[in-house]
Short mmCIF file of N, CA, C and O in Angstrom, two decimals:
data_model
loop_
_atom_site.label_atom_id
_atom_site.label_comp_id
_atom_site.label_asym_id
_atom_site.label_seq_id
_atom_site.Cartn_x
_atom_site.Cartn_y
_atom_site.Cartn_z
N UNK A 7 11.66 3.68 -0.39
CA UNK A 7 10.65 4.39 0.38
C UNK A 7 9.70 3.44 1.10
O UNK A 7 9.16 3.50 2.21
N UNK A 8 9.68 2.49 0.05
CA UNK A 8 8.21 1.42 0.87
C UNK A 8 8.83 0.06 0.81
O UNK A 8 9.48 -0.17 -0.21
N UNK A 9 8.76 -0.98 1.80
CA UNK A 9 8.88 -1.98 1.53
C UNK A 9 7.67 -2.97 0.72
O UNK A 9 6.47 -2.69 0.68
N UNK A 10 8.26 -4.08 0.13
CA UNK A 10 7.06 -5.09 0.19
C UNK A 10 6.33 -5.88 0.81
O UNK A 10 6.80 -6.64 1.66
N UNK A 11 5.22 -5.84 0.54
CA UNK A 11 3.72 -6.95 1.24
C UNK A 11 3.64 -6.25 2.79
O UNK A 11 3.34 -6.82 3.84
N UNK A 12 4.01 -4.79 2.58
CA UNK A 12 3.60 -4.02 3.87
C UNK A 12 2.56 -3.78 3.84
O UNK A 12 2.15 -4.13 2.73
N UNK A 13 1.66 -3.30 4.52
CA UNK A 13 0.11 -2.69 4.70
C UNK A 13 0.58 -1.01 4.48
O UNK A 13 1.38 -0.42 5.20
N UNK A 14 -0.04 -0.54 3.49
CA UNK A 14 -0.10 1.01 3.40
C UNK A 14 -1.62 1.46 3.24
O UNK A 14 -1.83 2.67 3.20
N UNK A 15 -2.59 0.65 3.17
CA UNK A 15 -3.76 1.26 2.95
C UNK A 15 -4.93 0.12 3.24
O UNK A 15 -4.96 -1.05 2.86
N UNK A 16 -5.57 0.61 3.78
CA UNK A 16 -7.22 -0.53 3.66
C UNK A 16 -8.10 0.23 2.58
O UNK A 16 -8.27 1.43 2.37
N UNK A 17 -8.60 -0.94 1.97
CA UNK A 17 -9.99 -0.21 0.68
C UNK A 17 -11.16 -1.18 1.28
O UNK A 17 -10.91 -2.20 1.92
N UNK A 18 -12.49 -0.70 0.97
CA UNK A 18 -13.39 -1.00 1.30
C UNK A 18 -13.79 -2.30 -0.10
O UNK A 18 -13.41 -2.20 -1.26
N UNK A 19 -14.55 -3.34 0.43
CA UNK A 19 -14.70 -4.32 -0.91
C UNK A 19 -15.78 -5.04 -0.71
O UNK A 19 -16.05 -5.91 0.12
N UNK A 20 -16.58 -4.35 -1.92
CA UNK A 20 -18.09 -4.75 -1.73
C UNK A 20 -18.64 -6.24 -2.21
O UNK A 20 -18.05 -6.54 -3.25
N UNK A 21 -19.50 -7.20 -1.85
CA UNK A 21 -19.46 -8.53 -1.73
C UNK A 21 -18.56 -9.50 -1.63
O UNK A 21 -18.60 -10.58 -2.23
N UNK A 22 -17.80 -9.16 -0.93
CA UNK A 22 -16.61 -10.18 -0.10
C UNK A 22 -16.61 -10.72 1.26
O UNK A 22 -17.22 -10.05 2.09
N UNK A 23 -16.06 -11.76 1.64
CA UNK A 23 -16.23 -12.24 3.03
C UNK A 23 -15.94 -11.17 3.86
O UNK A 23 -16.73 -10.60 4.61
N UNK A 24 -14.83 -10.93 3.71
CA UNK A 24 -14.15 -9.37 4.30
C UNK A 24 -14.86 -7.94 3.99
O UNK A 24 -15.65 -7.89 3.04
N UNK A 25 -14.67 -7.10 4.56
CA UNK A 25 -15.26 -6.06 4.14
C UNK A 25 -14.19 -4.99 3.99
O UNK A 25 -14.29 -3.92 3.40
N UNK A 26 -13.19 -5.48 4.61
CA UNK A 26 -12.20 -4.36 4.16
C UNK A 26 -10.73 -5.57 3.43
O UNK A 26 -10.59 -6.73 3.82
N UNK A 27 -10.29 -5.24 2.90
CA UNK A 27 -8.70 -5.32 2.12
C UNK A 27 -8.01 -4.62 2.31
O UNK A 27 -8.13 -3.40 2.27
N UNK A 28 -6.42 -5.75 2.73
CA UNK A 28 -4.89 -4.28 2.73
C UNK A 28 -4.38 -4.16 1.37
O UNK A 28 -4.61 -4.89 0.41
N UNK A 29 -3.73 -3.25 1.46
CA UNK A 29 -3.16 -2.96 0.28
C UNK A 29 -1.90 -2.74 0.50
O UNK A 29 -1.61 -2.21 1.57
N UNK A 30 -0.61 -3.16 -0.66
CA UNK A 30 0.41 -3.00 -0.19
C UNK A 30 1.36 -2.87 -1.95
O UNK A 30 0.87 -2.66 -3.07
N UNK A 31 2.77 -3.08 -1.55
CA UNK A 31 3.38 -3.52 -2.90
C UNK A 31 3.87 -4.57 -2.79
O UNK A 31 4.40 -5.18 -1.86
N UNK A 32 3.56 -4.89 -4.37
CA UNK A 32 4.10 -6.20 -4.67
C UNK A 32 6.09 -6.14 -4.41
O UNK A 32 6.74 -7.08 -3.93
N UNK A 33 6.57 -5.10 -4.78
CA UNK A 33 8.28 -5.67 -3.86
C UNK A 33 8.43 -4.07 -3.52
O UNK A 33 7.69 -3.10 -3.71
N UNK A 34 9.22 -4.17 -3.15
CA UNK A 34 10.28 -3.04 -2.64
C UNK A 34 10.22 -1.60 -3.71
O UNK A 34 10.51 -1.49 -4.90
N UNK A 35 9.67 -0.52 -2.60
CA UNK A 35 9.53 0.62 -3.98
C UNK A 35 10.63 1.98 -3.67
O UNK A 35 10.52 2.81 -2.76
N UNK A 36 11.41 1.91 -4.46
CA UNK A 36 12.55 2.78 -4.67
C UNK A 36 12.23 4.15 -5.16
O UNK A 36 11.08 4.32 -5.56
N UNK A 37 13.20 5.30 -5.18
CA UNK A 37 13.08 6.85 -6.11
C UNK A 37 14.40 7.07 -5.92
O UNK A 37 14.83 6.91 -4.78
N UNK A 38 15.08 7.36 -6.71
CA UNK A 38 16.18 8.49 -7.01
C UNK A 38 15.64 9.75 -7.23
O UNK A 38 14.85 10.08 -8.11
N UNK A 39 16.38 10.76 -5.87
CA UNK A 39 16.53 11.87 -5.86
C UNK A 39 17.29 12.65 -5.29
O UNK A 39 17.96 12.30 -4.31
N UNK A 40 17.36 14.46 -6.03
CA UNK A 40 18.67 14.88 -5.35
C UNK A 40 19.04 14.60 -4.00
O UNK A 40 18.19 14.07 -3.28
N UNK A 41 20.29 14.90 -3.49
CA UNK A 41 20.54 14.64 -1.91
C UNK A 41 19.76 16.25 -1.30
O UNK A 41 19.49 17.21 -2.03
N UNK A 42 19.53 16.16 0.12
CA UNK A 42 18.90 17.08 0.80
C UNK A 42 17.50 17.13 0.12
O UNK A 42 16.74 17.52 1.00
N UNK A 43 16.79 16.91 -1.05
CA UNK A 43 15.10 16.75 -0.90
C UNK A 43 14.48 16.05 -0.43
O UNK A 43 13.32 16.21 -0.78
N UNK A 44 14.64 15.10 0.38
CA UNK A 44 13.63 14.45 0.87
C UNK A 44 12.35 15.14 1.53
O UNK A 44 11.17 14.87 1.29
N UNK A 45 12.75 15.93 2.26
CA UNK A 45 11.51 16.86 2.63
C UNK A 45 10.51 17.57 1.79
O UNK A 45 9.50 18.18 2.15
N UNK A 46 11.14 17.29 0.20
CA UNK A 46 10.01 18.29 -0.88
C UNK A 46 9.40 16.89 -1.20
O UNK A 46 8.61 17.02 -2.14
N UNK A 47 9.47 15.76 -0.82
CA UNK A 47 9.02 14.68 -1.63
C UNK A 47 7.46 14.49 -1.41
O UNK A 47 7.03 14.97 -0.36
N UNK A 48 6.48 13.82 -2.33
CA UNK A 48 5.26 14.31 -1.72
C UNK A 48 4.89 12.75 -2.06
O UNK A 48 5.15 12.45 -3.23
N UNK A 49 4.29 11.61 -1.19
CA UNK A 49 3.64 10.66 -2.38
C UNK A 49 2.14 10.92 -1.89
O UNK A 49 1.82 11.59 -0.91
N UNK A 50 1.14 10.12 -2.96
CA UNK A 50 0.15 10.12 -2.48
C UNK A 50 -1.07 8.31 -3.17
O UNK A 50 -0.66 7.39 -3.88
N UNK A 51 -1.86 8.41 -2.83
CA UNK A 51 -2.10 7.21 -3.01
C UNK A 51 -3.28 6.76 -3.66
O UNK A 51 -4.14 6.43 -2.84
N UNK A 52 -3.77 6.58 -5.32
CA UNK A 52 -4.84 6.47 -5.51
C UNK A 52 -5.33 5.07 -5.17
O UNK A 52 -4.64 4.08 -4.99
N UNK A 53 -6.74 5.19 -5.12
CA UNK A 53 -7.59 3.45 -4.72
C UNK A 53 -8.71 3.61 -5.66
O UNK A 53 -9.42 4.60 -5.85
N UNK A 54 -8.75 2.40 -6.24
CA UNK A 54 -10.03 1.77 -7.28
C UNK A 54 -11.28 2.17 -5.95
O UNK A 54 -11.22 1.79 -4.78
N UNK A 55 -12.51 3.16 -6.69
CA UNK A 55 -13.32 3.25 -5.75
C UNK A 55 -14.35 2.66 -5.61
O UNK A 55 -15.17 3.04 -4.77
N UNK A 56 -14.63 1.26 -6.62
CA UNK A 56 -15.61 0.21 -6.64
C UNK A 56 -14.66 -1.04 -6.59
O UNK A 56 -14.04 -1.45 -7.58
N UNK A 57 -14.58 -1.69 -5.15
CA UNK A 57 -13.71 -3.19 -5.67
C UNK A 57 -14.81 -4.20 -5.39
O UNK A 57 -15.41 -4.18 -4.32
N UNK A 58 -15.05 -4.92 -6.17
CA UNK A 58 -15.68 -5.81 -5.85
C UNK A 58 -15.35 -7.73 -5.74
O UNK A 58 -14.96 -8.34 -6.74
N UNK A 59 -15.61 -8.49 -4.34
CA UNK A 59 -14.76 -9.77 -4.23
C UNK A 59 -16.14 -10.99 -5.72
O UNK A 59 -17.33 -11.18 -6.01
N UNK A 60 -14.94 -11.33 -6.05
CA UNK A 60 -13.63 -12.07 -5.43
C UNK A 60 -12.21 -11.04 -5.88
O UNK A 60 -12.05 -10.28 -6.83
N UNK A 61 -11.16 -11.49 -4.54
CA UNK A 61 -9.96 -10.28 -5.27
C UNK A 61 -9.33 -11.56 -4.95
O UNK A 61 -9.76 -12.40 -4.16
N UNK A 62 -7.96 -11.62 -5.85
CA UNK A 62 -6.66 -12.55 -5.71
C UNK A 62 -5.79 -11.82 -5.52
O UNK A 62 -5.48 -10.75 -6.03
N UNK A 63 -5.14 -12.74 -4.34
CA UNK A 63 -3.61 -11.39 -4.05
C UNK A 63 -2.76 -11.32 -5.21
O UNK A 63 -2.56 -12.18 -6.07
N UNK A 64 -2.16 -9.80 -5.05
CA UNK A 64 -1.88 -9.60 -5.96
C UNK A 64 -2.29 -8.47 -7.04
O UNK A 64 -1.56 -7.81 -7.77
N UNK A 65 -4.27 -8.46 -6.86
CA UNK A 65 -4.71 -8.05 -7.95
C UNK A 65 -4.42 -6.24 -8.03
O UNK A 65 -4.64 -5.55 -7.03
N UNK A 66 -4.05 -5.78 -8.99
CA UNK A 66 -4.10 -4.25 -8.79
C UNK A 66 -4.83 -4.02 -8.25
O UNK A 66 -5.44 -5.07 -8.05
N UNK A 67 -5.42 -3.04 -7.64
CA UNK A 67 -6.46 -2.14 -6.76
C UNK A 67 -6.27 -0.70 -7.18
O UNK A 67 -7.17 -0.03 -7.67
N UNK A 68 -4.85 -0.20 -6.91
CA UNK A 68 -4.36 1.59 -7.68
C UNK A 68 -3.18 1.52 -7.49
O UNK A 68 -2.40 0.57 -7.56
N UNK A 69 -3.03 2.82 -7.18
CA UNK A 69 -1.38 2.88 -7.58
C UNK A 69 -0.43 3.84 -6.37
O UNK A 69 -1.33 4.30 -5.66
N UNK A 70 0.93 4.37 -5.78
CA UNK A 70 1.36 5.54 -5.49
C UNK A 70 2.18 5.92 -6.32
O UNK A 70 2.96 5.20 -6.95
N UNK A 71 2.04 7.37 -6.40
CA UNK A 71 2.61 8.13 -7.15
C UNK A 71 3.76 8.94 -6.39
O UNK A 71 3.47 9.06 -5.20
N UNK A 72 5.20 9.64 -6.79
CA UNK A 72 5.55 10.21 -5.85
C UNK A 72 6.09 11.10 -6.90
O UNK A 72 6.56 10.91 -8.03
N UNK A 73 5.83 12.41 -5.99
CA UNK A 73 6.48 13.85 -6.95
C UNK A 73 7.39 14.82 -6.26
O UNK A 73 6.94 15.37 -5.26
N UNK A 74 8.80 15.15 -6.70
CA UNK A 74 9.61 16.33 -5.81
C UNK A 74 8.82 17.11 -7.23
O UNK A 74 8.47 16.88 -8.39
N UNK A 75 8.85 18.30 -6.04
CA UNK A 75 8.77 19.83 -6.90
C UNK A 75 7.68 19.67 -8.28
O UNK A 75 7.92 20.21 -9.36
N UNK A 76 6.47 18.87 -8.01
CA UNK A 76 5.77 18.84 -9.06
C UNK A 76 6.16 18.09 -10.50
O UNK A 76 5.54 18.25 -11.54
N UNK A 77 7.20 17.35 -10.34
CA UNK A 77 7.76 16.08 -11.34
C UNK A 77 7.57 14.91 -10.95
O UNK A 77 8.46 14.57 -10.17
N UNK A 78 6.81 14.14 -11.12
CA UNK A 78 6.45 12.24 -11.06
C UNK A 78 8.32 12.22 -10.88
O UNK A 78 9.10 12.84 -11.60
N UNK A 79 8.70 11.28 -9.67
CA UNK A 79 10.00 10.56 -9.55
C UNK A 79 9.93 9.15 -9.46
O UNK A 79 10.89 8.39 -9.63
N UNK A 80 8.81 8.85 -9.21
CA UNK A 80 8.50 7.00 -9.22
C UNK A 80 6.96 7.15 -9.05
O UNK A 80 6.27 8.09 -8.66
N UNK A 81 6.62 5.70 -9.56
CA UNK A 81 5.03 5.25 -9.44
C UNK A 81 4.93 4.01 -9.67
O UNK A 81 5.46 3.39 -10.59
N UNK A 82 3.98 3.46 -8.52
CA UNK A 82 4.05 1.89 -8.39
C UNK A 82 2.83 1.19 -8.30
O UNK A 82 2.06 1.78 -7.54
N UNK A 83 2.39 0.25 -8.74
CA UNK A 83 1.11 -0.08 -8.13
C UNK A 83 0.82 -1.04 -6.53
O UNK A 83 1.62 -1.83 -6.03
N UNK A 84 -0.54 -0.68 -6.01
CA UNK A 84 -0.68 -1.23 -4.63
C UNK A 84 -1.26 -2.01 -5.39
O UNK A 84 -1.71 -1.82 -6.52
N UNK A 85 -1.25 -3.30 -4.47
CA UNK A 85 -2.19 -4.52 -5.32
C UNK A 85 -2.83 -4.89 -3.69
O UNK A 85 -2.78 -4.12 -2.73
N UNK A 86 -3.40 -6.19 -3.71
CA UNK A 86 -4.20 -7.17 -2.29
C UNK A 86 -3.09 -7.87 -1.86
O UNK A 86 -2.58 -8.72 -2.58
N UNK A 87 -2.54 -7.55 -0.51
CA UNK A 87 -2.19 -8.65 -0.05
C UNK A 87 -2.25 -9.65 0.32
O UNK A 87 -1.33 -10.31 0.81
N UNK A 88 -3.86 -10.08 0.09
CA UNK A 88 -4.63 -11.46 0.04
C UNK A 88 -6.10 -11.55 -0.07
O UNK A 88 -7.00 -10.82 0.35
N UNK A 89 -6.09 -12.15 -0.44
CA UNK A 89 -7.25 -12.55 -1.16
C UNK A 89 -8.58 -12.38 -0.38
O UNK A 89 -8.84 -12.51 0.82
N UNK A 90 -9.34 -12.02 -1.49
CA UNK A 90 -11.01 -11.93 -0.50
C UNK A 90 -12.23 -12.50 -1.11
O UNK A 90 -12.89 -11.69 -1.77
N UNK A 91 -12.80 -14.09 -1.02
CA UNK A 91 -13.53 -14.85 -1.92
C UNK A 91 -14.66 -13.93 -1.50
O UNK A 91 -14.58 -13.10 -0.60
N UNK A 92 -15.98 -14.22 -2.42
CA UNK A 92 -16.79 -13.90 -2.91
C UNK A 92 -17.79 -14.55 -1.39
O UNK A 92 -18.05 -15.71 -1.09
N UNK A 93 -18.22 -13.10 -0.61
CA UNK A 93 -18.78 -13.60 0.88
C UNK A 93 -20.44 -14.17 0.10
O UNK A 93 -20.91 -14.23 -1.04
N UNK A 94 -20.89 -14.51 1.46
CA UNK A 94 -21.92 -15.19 1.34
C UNK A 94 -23.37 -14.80 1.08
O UNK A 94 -23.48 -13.66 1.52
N UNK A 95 -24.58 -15.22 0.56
CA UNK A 95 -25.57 -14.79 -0.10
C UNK A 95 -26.05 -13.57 1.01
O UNK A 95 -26.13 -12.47 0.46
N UNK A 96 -26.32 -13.56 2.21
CA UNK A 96 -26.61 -12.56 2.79
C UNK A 96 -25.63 -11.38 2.51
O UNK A 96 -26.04 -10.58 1.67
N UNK A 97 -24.61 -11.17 2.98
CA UNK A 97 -23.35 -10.36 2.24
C UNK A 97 -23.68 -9.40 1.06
O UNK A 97 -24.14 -8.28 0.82
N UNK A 98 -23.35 -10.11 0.67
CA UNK A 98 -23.87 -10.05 -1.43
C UNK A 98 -25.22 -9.52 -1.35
O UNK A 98 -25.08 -8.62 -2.19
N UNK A 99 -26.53 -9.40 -0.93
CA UNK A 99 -27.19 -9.31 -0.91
C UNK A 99 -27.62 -7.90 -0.39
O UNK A 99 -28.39 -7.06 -0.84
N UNK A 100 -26.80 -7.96 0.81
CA UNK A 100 -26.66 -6.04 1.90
C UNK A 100 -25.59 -5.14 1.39
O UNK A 100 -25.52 -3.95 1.69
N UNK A 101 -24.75 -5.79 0.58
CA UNK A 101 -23.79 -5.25 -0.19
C UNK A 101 -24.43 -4.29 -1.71
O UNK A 101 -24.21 -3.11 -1.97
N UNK A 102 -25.06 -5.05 -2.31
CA UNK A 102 -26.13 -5.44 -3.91
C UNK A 102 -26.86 -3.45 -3.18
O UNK A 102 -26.76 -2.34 -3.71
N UNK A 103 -27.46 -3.85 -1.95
CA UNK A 103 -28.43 -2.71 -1.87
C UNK A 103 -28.01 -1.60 -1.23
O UNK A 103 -28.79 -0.70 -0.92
N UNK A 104 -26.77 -1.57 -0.97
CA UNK A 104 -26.12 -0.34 -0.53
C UNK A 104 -25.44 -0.10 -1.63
O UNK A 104 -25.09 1.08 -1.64
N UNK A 105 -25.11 -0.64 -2.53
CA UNK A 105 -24.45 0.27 -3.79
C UNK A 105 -25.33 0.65 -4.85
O UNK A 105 -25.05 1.24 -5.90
N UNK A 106 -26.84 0.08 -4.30
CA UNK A 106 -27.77 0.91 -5.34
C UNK A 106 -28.20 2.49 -4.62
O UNK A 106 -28.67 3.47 -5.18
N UNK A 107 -27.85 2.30 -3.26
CA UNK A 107 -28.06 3.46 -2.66
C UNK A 107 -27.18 4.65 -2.90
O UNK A 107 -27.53 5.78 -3.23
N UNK A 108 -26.08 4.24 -2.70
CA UNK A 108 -24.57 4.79 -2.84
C UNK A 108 -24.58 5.19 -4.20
O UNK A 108 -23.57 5.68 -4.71
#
């Protein structure tokens, strides 16, 4: 269904150089299912809703899940496809006071 170190998602990542992160899988994500369902197949995609840098690629972030007909058929985790060091004191700082707001 998905290849690896594709981009399937951006998450938002609070005190990091970056402000956003891709998200992808670590390899190649497969499902066995009957022939002719593909159209009932549903995936969907959870995301960690506090990330905070430093992230190392790699690191989990969440997961996709995929369900025919209301049965889990595979589930994989999205991780970083690269890394996001720990941004700089101003950053960190406008970051610090929007998640006391938030």
């Amino acid at each position: 269904l998905y290849k690896a170190n594709e981009k399937l998602a951006e998450a938002r990542v609070w005190k990091g150089a970056d402000s956003m992160l891709e998200l992808g899988l670590p390899k190649d994500f497969y499902v066995t299912f009957p022939r002719g369902q593909y159209q009932h197949l549903k995936a969907s995609m959870e995301i960690n809703n506090l990330i905070t840098a430093p992230v190392q690629k790699g690191d989990k972030l969440g997961a996709i899940k995929v369900v025919l007909n209301d049965q889990a058929v595979g589930e994989t985790d999205l991780v970083a496809l690269k890394e996001d060091p720990e941004g700089g004191f101003m950053r960190r700082a406008f970051d610090s006071l929007l998640l006391i707001v938030k």
